[in-house]
mmCIF file of C-alpha atoms and ligand atoms in Angstrom:
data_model
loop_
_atom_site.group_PDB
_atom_site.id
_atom_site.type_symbol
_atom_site.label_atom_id
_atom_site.label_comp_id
_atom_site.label_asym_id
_atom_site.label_seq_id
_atom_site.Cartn_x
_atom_site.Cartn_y
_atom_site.Cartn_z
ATOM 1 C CA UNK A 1 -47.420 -36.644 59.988
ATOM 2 C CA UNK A 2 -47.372 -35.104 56.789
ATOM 3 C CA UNK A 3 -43.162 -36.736 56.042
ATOM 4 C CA UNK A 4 -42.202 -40.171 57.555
ATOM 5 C CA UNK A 5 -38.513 -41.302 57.494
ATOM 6 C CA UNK A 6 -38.911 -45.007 58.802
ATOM 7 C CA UNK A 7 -35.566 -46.707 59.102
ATOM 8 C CA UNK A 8 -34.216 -45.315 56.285
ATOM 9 C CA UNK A 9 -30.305 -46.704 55.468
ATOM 10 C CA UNK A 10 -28.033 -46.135 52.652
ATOM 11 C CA UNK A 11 -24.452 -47.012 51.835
ATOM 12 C CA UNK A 12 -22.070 -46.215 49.674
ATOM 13 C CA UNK A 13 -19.418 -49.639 49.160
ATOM 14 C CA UNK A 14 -18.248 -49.906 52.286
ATOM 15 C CA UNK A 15 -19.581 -47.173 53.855
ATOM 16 C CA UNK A 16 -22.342 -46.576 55.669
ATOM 17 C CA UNK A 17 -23.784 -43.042 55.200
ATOM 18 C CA UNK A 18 -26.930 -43.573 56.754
ATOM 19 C CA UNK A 19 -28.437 -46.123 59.267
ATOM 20 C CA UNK A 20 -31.992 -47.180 60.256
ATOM 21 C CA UNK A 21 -32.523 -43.205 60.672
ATOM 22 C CA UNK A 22 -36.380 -42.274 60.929
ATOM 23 C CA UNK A 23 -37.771 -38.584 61.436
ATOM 24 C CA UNK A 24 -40.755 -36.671 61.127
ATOM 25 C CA UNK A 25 -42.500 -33.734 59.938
ATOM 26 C CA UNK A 26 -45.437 -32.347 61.109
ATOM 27 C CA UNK A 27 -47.658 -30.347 59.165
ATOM 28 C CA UNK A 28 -47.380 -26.296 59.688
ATOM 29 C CA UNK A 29 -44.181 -26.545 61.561
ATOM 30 C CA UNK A 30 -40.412 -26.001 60.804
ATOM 31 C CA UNK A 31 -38.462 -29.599 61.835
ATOM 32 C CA UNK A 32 -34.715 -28.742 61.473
ATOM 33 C CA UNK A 33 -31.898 -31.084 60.604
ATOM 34 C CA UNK A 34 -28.385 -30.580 61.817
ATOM 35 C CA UNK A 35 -24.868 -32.817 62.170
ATOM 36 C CA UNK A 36 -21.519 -32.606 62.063
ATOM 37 C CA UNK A 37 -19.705 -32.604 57.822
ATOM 38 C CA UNK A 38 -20.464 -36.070 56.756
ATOM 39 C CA UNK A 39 -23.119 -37.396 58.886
ATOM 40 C CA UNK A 40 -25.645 -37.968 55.906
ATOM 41 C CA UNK A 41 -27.664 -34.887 56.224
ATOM 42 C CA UNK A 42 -27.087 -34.256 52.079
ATOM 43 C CA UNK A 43 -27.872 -38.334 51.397
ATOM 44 C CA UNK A 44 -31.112 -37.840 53.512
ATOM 45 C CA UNK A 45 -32.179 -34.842 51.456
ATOM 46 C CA UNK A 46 -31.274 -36.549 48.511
ATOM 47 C CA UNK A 47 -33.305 -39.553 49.202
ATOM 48 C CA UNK A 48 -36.381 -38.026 50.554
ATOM 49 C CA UNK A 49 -36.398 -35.679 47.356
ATOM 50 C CA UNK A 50 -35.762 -39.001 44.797
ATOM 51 C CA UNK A 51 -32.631 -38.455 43.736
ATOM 52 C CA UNK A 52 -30.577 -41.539 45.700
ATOM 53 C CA UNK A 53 -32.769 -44.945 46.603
ATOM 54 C CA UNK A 54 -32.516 -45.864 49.842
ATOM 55 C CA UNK A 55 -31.114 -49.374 50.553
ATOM 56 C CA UNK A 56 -33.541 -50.186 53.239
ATOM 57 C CA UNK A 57 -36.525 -48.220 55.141
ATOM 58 C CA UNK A 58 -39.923 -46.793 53.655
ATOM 59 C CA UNK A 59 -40.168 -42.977 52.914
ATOM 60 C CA UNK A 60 -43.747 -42.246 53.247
ATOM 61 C CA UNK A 61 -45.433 -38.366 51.873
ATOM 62 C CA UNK A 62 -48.883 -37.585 53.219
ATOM 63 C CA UNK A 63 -49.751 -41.311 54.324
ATOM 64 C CA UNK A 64 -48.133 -42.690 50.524
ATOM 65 C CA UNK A 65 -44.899 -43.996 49.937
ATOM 66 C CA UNK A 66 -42.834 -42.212 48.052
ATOM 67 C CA UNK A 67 -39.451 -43.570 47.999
ATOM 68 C CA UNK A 68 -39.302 -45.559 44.786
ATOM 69 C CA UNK A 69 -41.023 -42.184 43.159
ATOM 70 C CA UNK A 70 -38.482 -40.158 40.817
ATOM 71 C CA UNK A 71 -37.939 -36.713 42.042
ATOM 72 C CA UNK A 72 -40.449 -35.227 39.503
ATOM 73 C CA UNK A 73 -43.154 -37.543 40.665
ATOM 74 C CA UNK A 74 -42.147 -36.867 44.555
ATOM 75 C CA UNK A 75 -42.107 -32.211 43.115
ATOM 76 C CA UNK A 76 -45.890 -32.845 41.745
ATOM 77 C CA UNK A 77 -47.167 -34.321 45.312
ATOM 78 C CA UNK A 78 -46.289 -31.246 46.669
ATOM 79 C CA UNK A 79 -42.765 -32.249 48.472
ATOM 80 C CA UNK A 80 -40.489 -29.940 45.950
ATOM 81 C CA UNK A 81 -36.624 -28.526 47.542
ATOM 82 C CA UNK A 82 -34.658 -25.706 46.687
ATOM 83 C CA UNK A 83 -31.828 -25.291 44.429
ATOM 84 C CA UNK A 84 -29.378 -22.862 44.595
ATOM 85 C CA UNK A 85 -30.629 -20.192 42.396
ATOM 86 C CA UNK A 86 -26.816 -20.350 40.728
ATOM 87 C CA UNK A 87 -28.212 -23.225 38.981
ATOM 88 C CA UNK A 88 -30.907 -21.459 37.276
ATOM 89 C CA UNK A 89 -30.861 -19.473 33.927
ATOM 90 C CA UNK A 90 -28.620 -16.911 35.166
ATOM 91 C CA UNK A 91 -29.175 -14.843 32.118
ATOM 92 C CA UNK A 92 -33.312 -15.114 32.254
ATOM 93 C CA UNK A 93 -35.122 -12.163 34.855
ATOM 94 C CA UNK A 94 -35.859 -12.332 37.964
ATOM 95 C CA UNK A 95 -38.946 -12.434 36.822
ATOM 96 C CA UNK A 96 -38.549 -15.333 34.353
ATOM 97 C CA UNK A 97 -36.968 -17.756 36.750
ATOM 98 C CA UNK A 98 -40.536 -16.984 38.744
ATOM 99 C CA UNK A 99 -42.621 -18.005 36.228
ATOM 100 C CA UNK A 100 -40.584 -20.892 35.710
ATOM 101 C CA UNK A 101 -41.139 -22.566 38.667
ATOM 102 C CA UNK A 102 -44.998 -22.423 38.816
ATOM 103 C CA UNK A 103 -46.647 -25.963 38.576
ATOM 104 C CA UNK A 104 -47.000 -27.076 34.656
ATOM 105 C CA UNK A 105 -50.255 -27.232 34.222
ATOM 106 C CA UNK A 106 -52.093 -26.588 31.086
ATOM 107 C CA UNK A 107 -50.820 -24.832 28.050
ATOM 108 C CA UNK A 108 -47.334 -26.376 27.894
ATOM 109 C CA UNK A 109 -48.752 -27.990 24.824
ATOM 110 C CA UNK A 110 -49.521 -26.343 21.545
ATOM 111 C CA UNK A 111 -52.552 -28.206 21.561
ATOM 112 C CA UNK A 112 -53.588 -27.805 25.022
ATOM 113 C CA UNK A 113 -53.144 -24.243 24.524
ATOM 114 C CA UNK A 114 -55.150 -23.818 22.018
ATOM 115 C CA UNK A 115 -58.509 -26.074 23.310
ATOM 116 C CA UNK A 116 -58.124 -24.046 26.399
ATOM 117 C CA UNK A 117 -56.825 -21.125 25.849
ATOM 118 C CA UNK A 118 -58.793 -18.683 27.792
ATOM 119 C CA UNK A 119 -57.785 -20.949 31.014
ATOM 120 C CA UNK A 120 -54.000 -20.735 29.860
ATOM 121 C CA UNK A 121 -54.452 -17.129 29.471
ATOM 122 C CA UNK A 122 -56.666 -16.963 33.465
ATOM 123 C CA UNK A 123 -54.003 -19.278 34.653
ATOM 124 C CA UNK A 124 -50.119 -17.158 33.048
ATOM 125 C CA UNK A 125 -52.435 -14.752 35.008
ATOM 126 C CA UNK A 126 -52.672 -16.266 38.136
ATOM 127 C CA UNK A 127 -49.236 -17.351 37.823
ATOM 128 C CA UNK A 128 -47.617 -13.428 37.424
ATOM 129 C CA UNK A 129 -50.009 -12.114 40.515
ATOM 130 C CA UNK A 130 -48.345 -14.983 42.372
ATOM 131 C CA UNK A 131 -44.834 -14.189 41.754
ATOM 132 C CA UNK A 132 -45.595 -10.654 42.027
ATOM 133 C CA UNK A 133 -46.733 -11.225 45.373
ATOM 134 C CA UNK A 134 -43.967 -13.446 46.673
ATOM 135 C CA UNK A 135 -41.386 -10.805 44.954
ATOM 136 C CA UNK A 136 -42.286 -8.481 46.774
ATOM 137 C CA UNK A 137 -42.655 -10.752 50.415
ATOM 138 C CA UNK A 138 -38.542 -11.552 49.676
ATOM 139 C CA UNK A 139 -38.351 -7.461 48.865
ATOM 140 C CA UNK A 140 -37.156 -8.062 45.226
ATOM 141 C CA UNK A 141 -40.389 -7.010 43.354
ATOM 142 C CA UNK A 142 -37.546 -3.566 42.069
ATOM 143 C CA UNK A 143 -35.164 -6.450 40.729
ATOM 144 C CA UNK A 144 -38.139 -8.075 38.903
ATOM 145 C CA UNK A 145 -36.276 -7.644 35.145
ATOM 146 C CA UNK A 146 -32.931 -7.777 36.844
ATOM 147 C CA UNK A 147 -31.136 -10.631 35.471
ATOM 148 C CA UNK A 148 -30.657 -13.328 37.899
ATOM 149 C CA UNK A 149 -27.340 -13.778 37.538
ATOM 150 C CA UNK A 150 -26.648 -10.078 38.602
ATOM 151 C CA UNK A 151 -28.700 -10.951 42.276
ATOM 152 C CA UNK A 152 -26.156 -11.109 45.272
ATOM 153 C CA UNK A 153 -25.807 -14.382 47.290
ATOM 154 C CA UNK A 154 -28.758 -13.567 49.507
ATOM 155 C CA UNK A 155 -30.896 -12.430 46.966
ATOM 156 C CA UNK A 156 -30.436 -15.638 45.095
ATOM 157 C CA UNK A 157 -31.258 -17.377 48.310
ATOM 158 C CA UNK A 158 -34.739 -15.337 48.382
ATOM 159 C CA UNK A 159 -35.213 -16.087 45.033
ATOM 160 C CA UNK A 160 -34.916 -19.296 44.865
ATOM 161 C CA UNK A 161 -37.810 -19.430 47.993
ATOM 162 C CA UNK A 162 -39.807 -17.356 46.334
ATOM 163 C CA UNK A 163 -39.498 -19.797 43.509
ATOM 164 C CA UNK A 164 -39.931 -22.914 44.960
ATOM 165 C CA UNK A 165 -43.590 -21.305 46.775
ATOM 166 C CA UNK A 166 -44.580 -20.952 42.812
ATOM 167 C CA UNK A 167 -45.864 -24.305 42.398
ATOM 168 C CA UNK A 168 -47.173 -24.075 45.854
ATOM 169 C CA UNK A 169 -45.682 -26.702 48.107
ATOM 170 C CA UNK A 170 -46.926 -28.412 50.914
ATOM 171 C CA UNK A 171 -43.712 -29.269 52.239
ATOM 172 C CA UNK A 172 -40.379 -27.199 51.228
ATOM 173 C CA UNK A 173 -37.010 -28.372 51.884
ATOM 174 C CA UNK A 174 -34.442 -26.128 52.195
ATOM 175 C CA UNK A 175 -30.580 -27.467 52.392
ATOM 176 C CA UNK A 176 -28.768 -24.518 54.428
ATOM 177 C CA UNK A 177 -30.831 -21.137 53.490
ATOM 178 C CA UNK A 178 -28.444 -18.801 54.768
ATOM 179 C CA UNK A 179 -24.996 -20.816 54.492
ATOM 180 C CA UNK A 180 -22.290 -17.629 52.641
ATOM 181 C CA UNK A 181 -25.591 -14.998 53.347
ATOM 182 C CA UNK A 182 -24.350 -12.178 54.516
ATOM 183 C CA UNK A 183 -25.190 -11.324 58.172
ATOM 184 C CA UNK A 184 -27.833 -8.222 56.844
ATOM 185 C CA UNK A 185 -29.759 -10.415 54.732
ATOM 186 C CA UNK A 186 -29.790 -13.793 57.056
ATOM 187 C CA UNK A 187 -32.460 -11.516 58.962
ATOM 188 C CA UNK A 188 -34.498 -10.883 56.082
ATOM 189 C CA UNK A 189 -34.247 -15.109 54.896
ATOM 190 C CA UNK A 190 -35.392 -16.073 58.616
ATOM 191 C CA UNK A 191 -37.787 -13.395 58.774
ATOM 192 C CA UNK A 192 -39.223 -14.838 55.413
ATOM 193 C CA UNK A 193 -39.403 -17.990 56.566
ATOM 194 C CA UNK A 194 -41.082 -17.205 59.652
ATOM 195 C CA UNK A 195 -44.047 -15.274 58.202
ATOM 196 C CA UNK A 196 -44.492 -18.240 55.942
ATOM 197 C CA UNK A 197 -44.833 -20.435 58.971
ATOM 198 C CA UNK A 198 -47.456 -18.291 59.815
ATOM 199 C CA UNK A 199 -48.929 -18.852 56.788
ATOM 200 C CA UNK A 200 -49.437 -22.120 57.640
ATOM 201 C CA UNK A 201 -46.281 -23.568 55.884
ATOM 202 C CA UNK A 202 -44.376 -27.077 56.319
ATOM 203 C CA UNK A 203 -40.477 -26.901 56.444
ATOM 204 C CA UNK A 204 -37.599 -28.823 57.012
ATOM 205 C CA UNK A 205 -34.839 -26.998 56.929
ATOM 206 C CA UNK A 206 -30.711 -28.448 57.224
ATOM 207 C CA UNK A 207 -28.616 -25.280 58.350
ATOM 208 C CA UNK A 208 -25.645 -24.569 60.112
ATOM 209 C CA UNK A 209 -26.654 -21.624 61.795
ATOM 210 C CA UNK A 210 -27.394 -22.580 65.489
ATOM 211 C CA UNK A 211 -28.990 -19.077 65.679
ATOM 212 C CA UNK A 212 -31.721 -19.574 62.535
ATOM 213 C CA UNK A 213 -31.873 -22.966 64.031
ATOM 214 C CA UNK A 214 -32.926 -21.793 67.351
ATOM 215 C CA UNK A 215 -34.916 -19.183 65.984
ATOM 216 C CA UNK A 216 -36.941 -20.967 63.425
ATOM 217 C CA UNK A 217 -37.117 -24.802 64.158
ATOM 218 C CA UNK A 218 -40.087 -26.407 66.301
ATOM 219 C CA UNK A 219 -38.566 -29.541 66.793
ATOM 220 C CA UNK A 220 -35.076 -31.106 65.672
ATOM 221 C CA UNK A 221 -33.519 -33.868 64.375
ATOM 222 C CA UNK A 222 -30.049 -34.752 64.876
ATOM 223 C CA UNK A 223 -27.511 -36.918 62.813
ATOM 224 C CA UNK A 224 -23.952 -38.124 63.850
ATOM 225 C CA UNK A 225 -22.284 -40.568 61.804
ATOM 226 C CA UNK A 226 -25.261 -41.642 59.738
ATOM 227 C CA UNK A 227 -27.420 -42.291 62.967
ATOM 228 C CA UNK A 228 -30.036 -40.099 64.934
ATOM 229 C CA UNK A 229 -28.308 -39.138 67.942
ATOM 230 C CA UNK A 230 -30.938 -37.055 69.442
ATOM 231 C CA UNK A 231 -34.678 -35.850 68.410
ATOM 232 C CA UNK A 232 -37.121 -33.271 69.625
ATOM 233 C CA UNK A 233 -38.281 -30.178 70.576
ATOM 234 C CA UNK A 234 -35.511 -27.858 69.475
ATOM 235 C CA UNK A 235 -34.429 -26.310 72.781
ATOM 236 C CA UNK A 236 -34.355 -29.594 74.670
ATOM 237 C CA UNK A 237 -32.030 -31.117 71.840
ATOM 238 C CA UNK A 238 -29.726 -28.194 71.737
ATOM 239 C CA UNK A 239 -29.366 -28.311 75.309
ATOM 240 C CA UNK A 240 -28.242 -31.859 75.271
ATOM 241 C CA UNK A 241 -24.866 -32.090 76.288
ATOM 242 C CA UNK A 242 -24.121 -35.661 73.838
ATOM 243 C CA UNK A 243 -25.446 -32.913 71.116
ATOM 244 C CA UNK A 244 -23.081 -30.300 72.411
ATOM 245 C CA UNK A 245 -20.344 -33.153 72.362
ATOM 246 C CA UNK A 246 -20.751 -34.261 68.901
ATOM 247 C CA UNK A 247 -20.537 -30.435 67.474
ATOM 248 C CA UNK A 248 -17.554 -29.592 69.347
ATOM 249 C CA UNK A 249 -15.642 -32.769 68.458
ATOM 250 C CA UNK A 250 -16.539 -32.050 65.220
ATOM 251 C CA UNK A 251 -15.307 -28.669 65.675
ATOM 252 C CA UNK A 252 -18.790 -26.819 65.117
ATOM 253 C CA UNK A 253 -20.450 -24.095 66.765
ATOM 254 C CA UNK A 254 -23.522 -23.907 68.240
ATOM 255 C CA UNK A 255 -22.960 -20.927 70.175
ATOM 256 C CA UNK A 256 -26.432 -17.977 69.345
ATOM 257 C CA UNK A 257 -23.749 -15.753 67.880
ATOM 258 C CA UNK A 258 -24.165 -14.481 64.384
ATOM 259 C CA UNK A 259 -22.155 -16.552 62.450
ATOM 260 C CA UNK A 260 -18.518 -15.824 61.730
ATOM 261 C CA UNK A 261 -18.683 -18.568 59.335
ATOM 262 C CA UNK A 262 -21.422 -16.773 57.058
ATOM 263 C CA UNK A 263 -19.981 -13.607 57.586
ATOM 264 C CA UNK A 264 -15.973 -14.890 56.658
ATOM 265 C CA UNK A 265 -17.257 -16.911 54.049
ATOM 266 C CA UNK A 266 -20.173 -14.416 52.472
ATOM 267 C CA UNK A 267 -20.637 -14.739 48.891
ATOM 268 C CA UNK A 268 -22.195 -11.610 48.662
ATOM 269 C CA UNK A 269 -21.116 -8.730 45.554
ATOM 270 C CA UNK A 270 -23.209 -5.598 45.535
ATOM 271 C CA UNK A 271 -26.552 -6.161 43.716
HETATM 272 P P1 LIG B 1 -23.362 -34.221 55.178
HETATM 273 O O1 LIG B 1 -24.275 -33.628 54.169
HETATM 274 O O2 LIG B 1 -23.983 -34.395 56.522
HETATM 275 O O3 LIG B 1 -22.073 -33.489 55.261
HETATM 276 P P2 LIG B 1 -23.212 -36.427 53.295
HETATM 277 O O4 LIG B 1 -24.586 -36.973 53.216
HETATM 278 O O5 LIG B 1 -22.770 -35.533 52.205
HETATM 279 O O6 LIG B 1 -23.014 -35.723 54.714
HETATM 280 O O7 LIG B 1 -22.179 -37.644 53.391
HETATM 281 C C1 LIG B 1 -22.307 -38.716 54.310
HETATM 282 C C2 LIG B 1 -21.196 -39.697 54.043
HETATM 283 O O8 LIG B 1 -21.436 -40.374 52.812
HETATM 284 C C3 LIG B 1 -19.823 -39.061 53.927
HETATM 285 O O9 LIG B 1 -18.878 -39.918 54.485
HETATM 286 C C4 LIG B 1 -19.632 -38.938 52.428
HETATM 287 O O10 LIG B 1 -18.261 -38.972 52.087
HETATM 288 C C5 LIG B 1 -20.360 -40.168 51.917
HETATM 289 N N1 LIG B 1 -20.930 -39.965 50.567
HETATM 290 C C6 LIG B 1 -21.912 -39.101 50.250
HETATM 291 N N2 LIG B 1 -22.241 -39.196 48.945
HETATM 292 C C7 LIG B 1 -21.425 -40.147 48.422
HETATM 293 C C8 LIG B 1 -21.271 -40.708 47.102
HETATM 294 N N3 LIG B 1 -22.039 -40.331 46.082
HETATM 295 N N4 LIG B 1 -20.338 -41.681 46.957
HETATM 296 C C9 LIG B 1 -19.591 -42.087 47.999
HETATM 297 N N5 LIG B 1 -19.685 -41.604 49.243
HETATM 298 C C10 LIG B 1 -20.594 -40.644 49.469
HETATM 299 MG MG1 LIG B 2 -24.072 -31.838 53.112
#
């Protein structure tokens, strides 16, 4: 297993936000996380990524533990999340924000640069065939010197993918890619993702979406109240009635409609 959650629990005074939960990811596959508001699917994310310690339970990465690791010690092995793009330099390019999320490697200092320059120079080169690549894979290689803050909702969302594959991942983690997407460009997100599977990548992926859950996930997790209530191969867990039970008492939807929710709450102004 290329992630191991092993009894992982956190609390926050009083409360418990997460208890003894454990889950998996296999290598090459999309695991998908889902539960009701407030079951701990944001505390997980934030303690697999480094952000939040655990209180008890071992986090391990590729066979090492990695949950006393800050988060830019956990990004370097390869385990690196998403950020909404909104967060970025919304007055750099499209471009720009590309080239700033390929791995640091040498040439970020003056020195450096200069004892090895011609590898800088072979590896800034690397780096823009990359992005031009990926740009193009989330169809925004025309919005390359658009500024990033002028991208709509969806775009951002593709952007911030085709970011995070800069410093080449070997797991990605992805906290609700298509949430306020509007319905158009959820299609292009999953289709994305998909091809990327393909391509041989890792995923685990929290989402709403019942659909893209469907669609995408090979097996998944899912938390209710800070506990795994059910784990598996997606369509057995989905057809589980306690599953069912837990959404609609928490007044979710896991219908294979396109989501009303994305499409009342889209975020998306004209590019
Ligand atoms: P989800 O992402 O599934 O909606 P969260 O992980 O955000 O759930 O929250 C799980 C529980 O932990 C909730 O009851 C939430 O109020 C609580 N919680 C999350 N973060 C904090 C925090 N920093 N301080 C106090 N309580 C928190
Ligand atoms: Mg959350």
């Amino acid at each position: 297993m290329l992630l191991e959650v092993d009894k992982v629990s956190r609390h926050f005074g009083g409360l418990q936000a997460l208890r003894e939960v454990s889950l998996t990811a296999e290598e090459g596959r999309i695991t998908g996380l889902i539960g009701p508001n407030g079951s701990g699917k944001t505390t997980l994310v934030h303690i697999i990524s480094g952000f939040l310690r655990p209180h008890a339970g071992n986090i391990r990465f590729d066979g090492r533990p990695i949950h006393n690791l800050p988060p830019f010690r956990i990004a370097r092995l390869g385990l690196c999340r998403t950020f909404q793009i909104t967060l970025n330099p919304q007055r750099m390019t499209v471009m720009e924000n590309m080239l700033l999320g390929a791995r640091q490697q040498r040439g970020e200092s003056v020195l450096a640069s200069l004892l090895y320059r011609r590898q800088v120079n072979r590896e800034e080169h690397e780096n823009l065939e990359r992005a031009w690549h990926l740009l193009s894979m989330v169809k925004l290689q025309d919005h390359a010197n658009a500024l990033a803050g002028g991208l709509s909702g969806g775009q951002k969302k593709l952007l911030a993918l085709a970011q995070v594959l800069m410093a080449r991942p070997r797991l990605i983690l992805l906290d609700e890619p298509v949430a306020g997407v509007n319905p158009r460009l959820i299609d292009d997100i999953v289709d994305v993702i998909k091809t990327l599977r393909q391509q041989g990548e890792t995923f685990l992926i929290i989402e709403h979406n019942m659909a893209v859950i469907r669609e995408l996930c090979d097996t998944l997790c899912v938390l209710d109240m800070g506990q795994v209530l059910a784990e598996g191969p997606v369509g057995d867990v989905l057809d589980r009635e306690d599953v069912l039970r837990a959404y609609i008492a928490a007044g979710g939807q896991t219908g294979p409609a396109t989501t009303p929710d994305a499409a009342s709450s889209s975020q998306e102004a004209p590019a």
